[in-house]
mmCIF file of C-alpha atoms in Angstrom:
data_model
loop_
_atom_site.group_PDB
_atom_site.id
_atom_site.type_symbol
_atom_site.label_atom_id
_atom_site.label_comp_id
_atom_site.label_asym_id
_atom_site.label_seq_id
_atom_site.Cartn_x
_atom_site.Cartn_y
_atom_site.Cartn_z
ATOM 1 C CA UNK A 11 -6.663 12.963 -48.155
ATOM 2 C CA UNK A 12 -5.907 10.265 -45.945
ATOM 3 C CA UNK A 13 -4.311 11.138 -42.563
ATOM 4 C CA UNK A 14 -1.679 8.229 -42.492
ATOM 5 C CA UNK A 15 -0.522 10.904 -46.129
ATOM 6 C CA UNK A 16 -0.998 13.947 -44.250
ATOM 7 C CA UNK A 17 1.510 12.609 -41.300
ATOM 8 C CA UNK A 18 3.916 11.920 -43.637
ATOM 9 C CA UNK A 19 3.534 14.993 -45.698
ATOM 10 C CA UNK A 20 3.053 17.681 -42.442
ATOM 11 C CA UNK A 21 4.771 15.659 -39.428
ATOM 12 C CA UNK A 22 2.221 17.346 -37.156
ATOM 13 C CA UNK A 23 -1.600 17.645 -37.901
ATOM 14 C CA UNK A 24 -3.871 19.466 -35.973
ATOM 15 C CA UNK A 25 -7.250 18.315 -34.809
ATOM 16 C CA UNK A 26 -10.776 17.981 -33.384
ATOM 17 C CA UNK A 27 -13.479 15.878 -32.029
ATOM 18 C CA UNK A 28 -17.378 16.455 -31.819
ATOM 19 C CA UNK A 29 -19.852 14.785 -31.324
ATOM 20 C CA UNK A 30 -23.147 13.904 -32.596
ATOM 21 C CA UNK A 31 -25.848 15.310 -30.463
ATOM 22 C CA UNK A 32 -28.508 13.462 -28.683
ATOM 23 C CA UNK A 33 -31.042 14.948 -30.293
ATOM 24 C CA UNK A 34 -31.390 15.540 -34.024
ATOM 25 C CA UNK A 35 -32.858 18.992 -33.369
ATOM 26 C CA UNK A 36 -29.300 20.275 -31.972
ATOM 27 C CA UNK A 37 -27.724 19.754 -35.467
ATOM 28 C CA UNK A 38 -28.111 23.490 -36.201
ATOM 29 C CA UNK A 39 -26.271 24.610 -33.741
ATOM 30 C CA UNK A 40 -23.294 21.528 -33.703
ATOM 31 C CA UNK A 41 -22.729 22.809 -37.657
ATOM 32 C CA UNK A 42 -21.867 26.175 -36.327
ATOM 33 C CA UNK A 43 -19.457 25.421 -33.896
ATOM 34 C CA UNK A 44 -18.068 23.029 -36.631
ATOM 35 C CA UNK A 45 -18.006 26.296 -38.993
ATOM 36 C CA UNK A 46 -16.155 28.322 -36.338
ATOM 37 C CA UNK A 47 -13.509 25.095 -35.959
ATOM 38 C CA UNK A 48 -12.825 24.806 -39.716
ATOM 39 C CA UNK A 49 -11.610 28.276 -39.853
ATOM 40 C CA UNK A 50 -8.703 27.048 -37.551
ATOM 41 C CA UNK A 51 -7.717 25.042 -40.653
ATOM 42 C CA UNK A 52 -7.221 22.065 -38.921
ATOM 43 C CA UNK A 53 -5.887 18.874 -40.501
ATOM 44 C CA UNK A 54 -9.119 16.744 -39.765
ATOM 45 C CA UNK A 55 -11.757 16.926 -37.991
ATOM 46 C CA UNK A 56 -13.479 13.678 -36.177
ATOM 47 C CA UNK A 57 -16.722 12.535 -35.362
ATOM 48 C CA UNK A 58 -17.404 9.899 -32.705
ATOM 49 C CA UNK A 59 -19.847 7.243 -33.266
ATOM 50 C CA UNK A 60 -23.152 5.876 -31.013
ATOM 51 C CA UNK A 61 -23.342 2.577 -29.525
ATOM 52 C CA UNK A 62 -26.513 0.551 -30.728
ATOM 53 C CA UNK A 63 -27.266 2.455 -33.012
ATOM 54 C CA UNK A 64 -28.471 5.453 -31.249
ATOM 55 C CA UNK A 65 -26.534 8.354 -33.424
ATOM 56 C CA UNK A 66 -24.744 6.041 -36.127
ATOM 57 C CA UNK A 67 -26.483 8.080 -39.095
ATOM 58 C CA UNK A 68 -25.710 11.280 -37.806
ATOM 59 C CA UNK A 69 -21.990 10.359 -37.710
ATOM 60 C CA UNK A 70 -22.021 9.724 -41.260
ATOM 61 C CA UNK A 71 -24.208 12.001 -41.932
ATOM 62 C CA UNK A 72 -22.184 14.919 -39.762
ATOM 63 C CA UNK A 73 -18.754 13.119 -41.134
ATOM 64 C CA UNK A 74 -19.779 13.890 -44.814
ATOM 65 C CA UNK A 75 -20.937 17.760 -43.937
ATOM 66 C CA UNK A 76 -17.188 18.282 -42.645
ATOM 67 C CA UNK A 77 -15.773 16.288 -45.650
ATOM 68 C CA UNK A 78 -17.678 17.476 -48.763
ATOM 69 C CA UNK A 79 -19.229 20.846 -47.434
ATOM 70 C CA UNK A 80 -16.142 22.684 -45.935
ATOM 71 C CA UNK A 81 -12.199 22.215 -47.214
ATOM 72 C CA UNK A 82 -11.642 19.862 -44.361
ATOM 73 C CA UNK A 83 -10.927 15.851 -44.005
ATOM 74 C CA UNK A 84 -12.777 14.037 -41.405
ATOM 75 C CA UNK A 85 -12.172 10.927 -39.042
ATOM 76 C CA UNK A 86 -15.097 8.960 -38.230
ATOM 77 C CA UNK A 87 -15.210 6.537 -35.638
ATOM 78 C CA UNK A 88 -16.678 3.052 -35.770
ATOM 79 C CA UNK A 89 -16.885 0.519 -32.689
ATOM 80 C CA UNK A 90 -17.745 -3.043 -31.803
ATOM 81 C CA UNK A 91 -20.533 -2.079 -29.909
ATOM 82 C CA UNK A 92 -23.575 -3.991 -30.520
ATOM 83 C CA UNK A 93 -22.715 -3.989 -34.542
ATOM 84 C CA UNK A 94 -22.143 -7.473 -36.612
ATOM 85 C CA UNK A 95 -19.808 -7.781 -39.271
ATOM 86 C CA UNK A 96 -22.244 -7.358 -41.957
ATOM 87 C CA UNK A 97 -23.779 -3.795 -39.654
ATOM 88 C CA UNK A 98 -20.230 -2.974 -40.170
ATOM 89 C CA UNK A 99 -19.891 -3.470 -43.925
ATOM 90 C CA UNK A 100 -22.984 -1.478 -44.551
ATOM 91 C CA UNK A 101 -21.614 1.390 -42.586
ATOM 92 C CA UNK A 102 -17.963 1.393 -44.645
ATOM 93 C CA UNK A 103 -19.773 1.236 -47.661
ATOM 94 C CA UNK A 104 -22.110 4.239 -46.101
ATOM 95 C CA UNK A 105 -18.685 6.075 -45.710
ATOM 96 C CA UNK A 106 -17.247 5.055 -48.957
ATOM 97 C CA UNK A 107 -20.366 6.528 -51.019
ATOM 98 C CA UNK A 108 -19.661 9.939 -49.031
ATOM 99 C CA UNK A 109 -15.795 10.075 -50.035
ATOM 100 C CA UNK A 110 -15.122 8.848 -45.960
ATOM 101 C CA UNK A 111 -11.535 7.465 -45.989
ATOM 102 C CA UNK A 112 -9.987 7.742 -42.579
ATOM 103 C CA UNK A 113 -11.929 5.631 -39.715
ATOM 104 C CA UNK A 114 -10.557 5.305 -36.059
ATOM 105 C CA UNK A 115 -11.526 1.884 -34.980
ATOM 106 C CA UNK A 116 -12.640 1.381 -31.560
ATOM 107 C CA UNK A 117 -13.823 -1.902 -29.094
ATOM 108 C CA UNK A 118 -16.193 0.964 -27.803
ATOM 109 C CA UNK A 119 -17.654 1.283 -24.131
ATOM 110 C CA UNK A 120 -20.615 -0.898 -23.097
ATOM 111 C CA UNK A 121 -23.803 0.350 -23.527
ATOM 112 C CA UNK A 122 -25.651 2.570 -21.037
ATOM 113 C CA UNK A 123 -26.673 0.650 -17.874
ATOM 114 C CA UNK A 124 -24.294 -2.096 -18.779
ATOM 115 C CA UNK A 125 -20.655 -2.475 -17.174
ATOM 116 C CA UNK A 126 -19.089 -5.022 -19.320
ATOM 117 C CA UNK A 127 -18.714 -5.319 -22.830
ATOM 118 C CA UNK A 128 -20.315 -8.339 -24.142
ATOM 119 C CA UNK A 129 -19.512 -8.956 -27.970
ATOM 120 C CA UNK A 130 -22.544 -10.050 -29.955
ATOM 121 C CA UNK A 131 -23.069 -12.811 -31.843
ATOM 122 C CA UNK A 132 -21.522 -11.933 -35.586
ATOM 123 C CA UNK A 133 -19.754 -9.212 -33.952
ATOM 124 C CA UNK A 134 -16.189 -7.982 -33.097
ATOM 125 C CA UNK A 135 -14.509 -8.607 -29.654
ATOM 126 C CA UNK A 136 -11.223 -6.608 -29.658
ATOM 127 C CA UNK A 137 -10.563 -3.258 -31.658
ATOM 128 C CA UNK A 138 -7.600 -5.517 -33.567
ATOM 129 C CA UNK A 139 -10.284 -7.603 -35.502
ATOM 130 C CA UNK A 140 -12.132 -4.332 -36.272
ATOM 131 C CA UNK A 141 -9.096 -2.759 -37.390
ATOM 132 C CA UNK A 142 -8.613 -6.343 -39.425
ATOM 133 C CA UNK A 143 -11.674 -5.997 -41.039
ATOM 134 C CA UNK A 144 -11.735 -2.404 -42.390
ATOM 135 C CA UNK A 145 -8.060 -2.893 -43.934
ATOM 136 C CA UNK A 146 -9.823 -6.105 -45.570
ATOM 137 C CA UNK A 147 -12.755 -4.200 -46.783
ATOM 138 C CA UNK A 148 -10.932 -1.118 -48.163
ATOM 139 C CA UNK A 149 -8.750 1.496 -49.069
ATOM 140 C CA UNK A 150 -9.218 3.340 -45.714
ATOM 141 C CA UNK A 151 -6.785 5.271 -43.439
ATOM 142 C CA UNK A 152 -7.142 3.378 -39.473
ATOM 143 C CA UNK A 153 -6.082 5.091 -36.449
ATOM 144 C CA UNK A 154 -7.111 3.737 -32.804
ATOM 145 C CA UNK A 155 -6.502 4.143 -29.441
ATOM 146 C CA UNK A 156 -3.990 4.750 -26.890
ATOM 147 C CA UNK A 157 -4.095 5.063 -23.358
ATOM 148 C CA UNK A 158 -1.214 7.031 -21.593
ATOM 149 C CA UNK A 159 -2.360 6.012 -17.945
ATOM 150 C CA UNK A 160 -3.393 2.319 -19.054
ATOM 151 C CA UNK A 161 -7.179 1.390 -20.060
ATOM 152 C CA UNK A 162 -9.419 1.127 -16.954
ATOM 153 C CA UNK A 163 -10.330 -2.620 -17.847
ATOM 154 C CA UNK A 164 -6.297 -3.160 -18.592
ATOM 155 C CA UNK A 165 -4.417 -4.748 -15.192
ATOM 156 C CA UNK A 166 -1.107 -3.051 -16.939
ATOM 157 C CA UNK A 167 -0.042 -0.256 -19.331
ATOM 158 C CA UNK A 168 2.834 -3.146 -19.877
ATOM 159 C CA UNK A 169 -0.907 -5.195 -20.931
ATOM 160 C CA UNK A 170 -2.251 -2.229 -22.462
ATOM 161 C CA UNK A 171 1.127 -2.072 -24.460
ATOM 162 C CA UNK A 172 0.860 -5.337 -26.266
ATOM 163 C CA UNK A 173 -2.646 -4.493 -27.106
ATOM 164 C CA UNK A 174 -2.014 -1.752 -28.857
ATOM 165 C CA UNK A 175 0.877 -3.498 -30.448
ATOM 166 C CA UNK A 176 -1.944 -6.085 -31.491
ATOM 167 C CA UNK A 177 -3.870 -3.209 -32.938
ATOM 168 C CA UNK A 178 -1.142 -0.992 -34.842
ATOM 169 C CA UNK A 179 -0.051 -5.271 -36.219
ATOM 170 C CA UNK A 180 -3.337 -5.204 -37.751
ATOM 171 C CA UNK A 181 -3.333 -2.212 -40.019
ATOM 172 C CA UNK A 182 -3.792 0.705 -37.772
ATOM 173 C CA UNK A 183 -1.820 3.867 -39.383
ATOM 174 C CA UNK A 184 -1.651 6.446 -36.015
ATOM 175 C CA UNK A 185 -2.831 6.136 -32.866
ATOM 176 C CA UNK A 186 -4.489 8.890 -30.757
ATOM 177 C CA UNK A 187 -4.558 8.915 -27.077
ATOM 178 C CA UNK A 188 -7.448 9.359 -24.321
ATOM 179 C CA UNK A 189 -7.212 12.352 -22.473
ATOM 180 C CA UNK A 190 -4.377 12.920 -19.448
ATOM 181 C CA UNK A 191 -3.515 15.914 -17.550
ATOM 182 C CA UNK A 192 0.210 14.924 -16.614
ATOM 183 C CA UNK A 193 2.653 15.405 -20.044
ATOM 184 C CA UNK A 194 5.228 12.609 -18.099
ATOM 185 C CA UNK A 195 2.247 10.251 -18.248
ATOM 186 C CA UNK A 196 2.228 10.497 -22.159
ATOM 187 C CA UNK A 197 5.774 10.163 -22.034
ATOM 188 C CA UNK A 198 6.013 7.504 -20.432
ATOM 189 C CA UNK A 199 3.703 5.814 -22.699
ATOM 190 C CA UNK A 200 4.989 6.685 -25.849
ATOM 191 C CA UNK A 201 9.155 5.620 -24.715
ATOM 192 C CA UNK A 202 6.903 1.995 -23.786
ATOM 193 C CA UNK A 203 5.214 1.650 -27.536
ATOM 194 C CA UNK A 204 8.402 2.783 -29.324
ATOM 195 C CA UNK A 205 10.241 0.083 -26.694
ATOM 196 C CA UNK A 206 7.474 -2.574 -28.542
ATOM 197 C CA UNK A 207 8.476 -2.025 -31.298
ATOM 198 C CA UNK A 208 4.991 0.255 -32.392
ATOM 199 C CA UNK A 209 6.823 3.143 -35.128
ATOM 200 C CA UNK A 210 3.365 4.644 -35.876
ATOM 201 C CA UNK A 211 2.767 7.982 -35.006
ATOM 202 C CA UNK A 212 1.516 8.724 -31.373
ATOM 203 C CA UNK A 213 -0.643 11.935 -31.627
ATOM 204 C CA UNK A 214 -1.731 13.227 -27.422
ATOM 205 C CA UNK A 215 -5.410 13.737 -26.827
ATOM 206 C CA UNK A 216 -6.352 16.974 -24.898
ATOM 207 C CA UNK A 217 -9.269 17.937 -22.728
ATOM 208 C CA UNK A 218 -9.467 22.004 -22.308
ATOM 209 C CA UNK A 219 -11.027 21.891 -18.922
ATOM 210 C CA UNK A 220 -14.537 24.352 -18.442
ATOM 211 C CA UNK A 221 -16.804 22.551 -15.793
ATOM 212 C CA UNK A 222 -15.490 20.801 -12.716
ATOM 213 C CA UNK A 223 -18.343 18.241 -12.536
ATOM 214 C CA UNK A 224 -18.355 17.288 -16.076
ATOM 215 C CA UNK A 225 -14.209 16.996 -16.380
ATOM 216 C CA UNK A 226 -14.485 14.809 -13.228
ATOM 217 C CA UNK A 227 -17.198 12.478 -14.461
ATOM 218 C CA UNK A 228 -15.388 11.844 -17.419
ATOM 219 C CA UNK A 229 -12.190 11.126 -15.834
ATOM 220 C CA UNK A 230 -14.170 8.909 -13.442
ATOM 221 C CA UNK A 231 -15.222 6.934 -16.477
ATOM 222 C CA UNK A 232 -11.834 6.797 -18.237
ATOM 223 C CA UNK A 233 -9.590 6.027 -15.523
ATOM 224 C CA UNK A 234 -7.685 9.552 -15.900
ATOM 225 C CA UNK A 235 -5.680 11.195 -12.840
ATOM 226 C CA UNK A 236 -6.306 14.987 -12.611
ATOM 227 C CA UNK A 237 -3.517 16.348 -11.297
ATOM 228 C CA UNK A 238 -3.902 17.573 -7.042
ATOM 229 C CA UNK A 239 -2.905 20.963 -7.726
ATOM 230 C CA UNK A 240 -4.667 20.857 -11.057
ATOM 231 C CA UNK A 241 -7.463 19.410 -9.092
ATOM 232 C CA UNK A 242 -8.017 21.437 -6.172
ATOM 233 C CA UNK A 243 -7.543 25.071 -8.034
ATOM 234 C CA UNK A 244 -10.602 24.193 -9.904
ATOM 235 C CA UNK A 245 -12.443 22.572 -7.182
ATOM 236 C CA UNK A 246 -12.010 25.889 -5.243
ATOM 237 C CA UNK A 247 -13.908 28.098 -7.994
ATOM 238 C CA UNK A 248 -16.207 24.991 -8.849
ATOM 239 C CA UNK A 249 -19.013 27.537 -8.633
ATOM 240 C CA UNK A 250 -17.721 30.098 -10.885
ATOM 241 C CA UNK A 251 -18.015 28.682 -14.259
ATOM 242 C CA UNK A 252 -15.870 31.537 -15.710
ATOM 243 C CA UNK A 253 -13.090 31.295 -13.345
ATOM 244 C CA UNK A 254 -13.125 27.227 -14.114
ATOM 245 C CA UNK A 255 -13.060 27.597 -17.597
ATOM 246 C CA UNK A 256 -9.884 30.703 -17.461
ATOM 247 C CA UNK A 257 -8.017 28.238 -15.805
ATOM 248 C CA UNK A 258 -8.959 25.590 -17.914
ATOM 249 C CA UNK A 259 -7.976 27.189 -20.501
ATOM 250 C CA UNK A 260 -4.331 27.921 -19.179
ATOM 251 C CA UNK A 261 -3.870 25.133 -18.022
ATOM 252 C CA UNK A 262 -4.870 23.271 -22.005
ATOM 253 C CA UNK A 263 -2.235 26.169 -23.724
ATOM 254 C CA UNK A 264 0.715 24.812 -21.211
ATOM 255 C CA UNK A 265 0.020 21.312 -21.463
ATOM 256 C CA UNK A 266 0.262 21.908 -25.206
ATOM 257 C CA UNK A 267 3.470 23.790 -25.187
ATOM 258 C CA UNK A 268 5.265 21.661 -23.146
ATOM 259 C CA UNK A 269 4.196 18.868 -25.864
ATOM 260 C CA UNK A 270 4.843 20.949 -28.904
ATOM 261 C CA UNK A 271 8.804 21.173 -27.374
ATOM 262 C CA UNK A 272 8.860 17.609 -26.713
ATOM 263 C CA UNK A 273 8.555 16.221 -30.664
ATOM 264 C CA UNK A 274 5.037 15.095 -30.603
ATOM 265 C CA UNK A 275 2.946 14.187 -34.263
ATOM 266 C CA UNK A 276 0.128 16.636 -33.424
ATOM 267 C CA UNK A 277 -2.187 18.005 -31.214
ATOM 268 C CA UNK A 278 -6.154 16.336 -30.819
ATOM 269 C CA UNK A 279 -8.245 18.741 -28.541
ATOM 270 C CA UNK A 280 -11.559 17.359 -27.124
ATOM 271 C CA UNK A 281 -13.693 20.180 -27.935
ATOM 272 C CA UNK A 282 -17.028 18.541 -26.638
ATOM 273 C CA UNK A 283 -19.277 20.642 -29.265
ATOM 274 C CA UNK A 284 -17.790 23.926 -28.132
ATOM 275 C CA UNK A 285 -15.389 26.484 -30.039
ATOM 276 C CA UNK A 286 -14.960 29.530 -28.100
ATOM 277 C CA UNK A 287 -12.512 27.842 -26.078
ATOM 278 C CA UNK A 288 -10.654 25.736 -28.572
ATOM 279 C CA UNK A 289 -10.301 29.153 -30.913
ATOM 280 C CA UNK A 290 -8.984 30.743 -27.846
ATOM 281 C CA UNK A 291 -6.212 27.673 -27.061
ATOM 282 C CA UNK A 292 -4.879 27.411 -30.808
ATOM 283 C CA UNK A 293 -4.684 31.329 -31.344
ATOM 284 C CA UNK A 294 -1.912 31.212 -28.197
ATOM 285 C CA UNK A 295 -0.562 28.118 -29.538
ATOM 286 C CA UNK A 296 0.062 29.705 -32.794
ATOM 287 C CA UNK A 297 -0.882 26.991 -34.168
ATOM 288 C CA UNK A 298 -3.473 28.175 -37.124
ATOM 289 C CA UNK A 299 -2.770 30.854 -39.916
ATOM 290 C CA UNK A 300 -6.751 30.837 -40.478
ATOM 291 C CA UNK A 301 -7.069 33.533 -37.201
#
């Protein structure tokens, strides 16, 4: 089923990302975490996508365990990175063959060791001509990105605004956002698209904290704001992965609730291959009947 359906059948649709691992050896163990995550029932499940190359037939090969293996749709992502046009038509057509029919479409960070992104020749320079050419090429389902505290290469969320306005104009169905720790941050973002004129739904990204260096790497990387007091609890039991992951934990199931009271489309929790943790988040949510 496509998602854009499910939104307007459900009005809320829960979800999760994984990725595929660096090493094709790992699959074992990413399929049972994926096993333990379907029995949340959530709406979809999606599967980000390797730059250069590097893990683009596990995606659709991971993509099409989720969608014709268990009772659960899938999102895969596809980005500009280092892929033509015609790289990109091979890899819809991939999807198509495996019943694939919801993409997020993403520009895609630069490759490792690089700090700009560069399109290639034949390529895709913006997410918006992506987006263009997938609604060309067929009957999918697009979502892309938003980004409640402004992209790190944006000089504006006002900037950031219209480019996701350029995005939704091109065919994009939903949009889900980056991580953020700070609900008013969302907000704020979501009262600027509906202000542009963007009537898609808006679905928040979450990131269940569980290591302090990892969490602050990747908000390094994105541009997101941890929180001081969010900040400094877990910096003062750093060491004690348990204690880091309680809080993390709490802090997820709060975050959520305050969201789930403030009329949001869904909820799309970051598991980063683990399920313990998500399983533990959606039971106090209430948000499965599958547990």
């Amino acid at each position: 089923m496509k998602i854009r359906g499910m939104l307007l059948k459900n009005k809320f649709t829960l979800s999760f990302e994984v990725f595929p691992p660096a090493r094709e050896g790992k699959l074992d163990s990413l399929y049972s975490v994926i096993e333990e995550l379907v029995e949340l029932n959530p709406h979809f499940i999606s599967v980000t996508f390797g730059a250069g190359g590097s893990t683009r037939d596990m995606t659709v090969e991971i993509a099409s365990k989720i969608k014709n293996h268990t009772n659960t749709e899938v999102l895969a992502h596809l980005t500009c990175v280092q892929t033509t046009k015609d790289d990109t038509a091979r890899i819809l057509d991939d999807f198509k063959k495996e019943n694939i029919e919801n993409i997020l479409a993403l520009r895609g960070d630069p490759p490792q060791g690089e700090n700009i992104f560069v399109k290639i020749e034949g390529g895709f320079g913006y997410a918006n001509e992506l987006v263009e050419f997938i609604k060309a090429y067929g009957d999918f389902s697009i979502g892309v990105a938003g980004y409640p505290e402004c992209h790190i290469e944006a000089p504006s969320l006002d900037v950031d605004i219209r480019n996701l306005k350029r995005k939704v104009d091109a065919g994009s169905d939903f949009v889900i956002t980056q991580l953020f720790f700070n609900n008013d941050d969302f907000y704020r973002f979501r009262d600027k698209a509906v202000s542009r004129k963007i009537a898609v739904p808006i679905i928040p990204g979450i990131f269940p904290i569980f290591n302090y260096a990892q969490i602050s790497k990747i908000a390094s990387l994105c541009g997101a704001k941890i929180p001081s007091r969010l900040h400094d609890k877990i910096y003062k039991v750093s060491e004690k992965s348990e204690e880091v992951e309680k809080y993390g934990i709490e802090y997820a199931i709060r975050q959520s609730e305050e969201l789930l009271d403030n009329d949001v489309w869904g909820l799309h929790f970051y598991s980063m291959n683990k399920s313990r943790h998500i399983m533990q988040i959606v039971r106090e949510l209430h948000l499965s009947k599958g547990i």
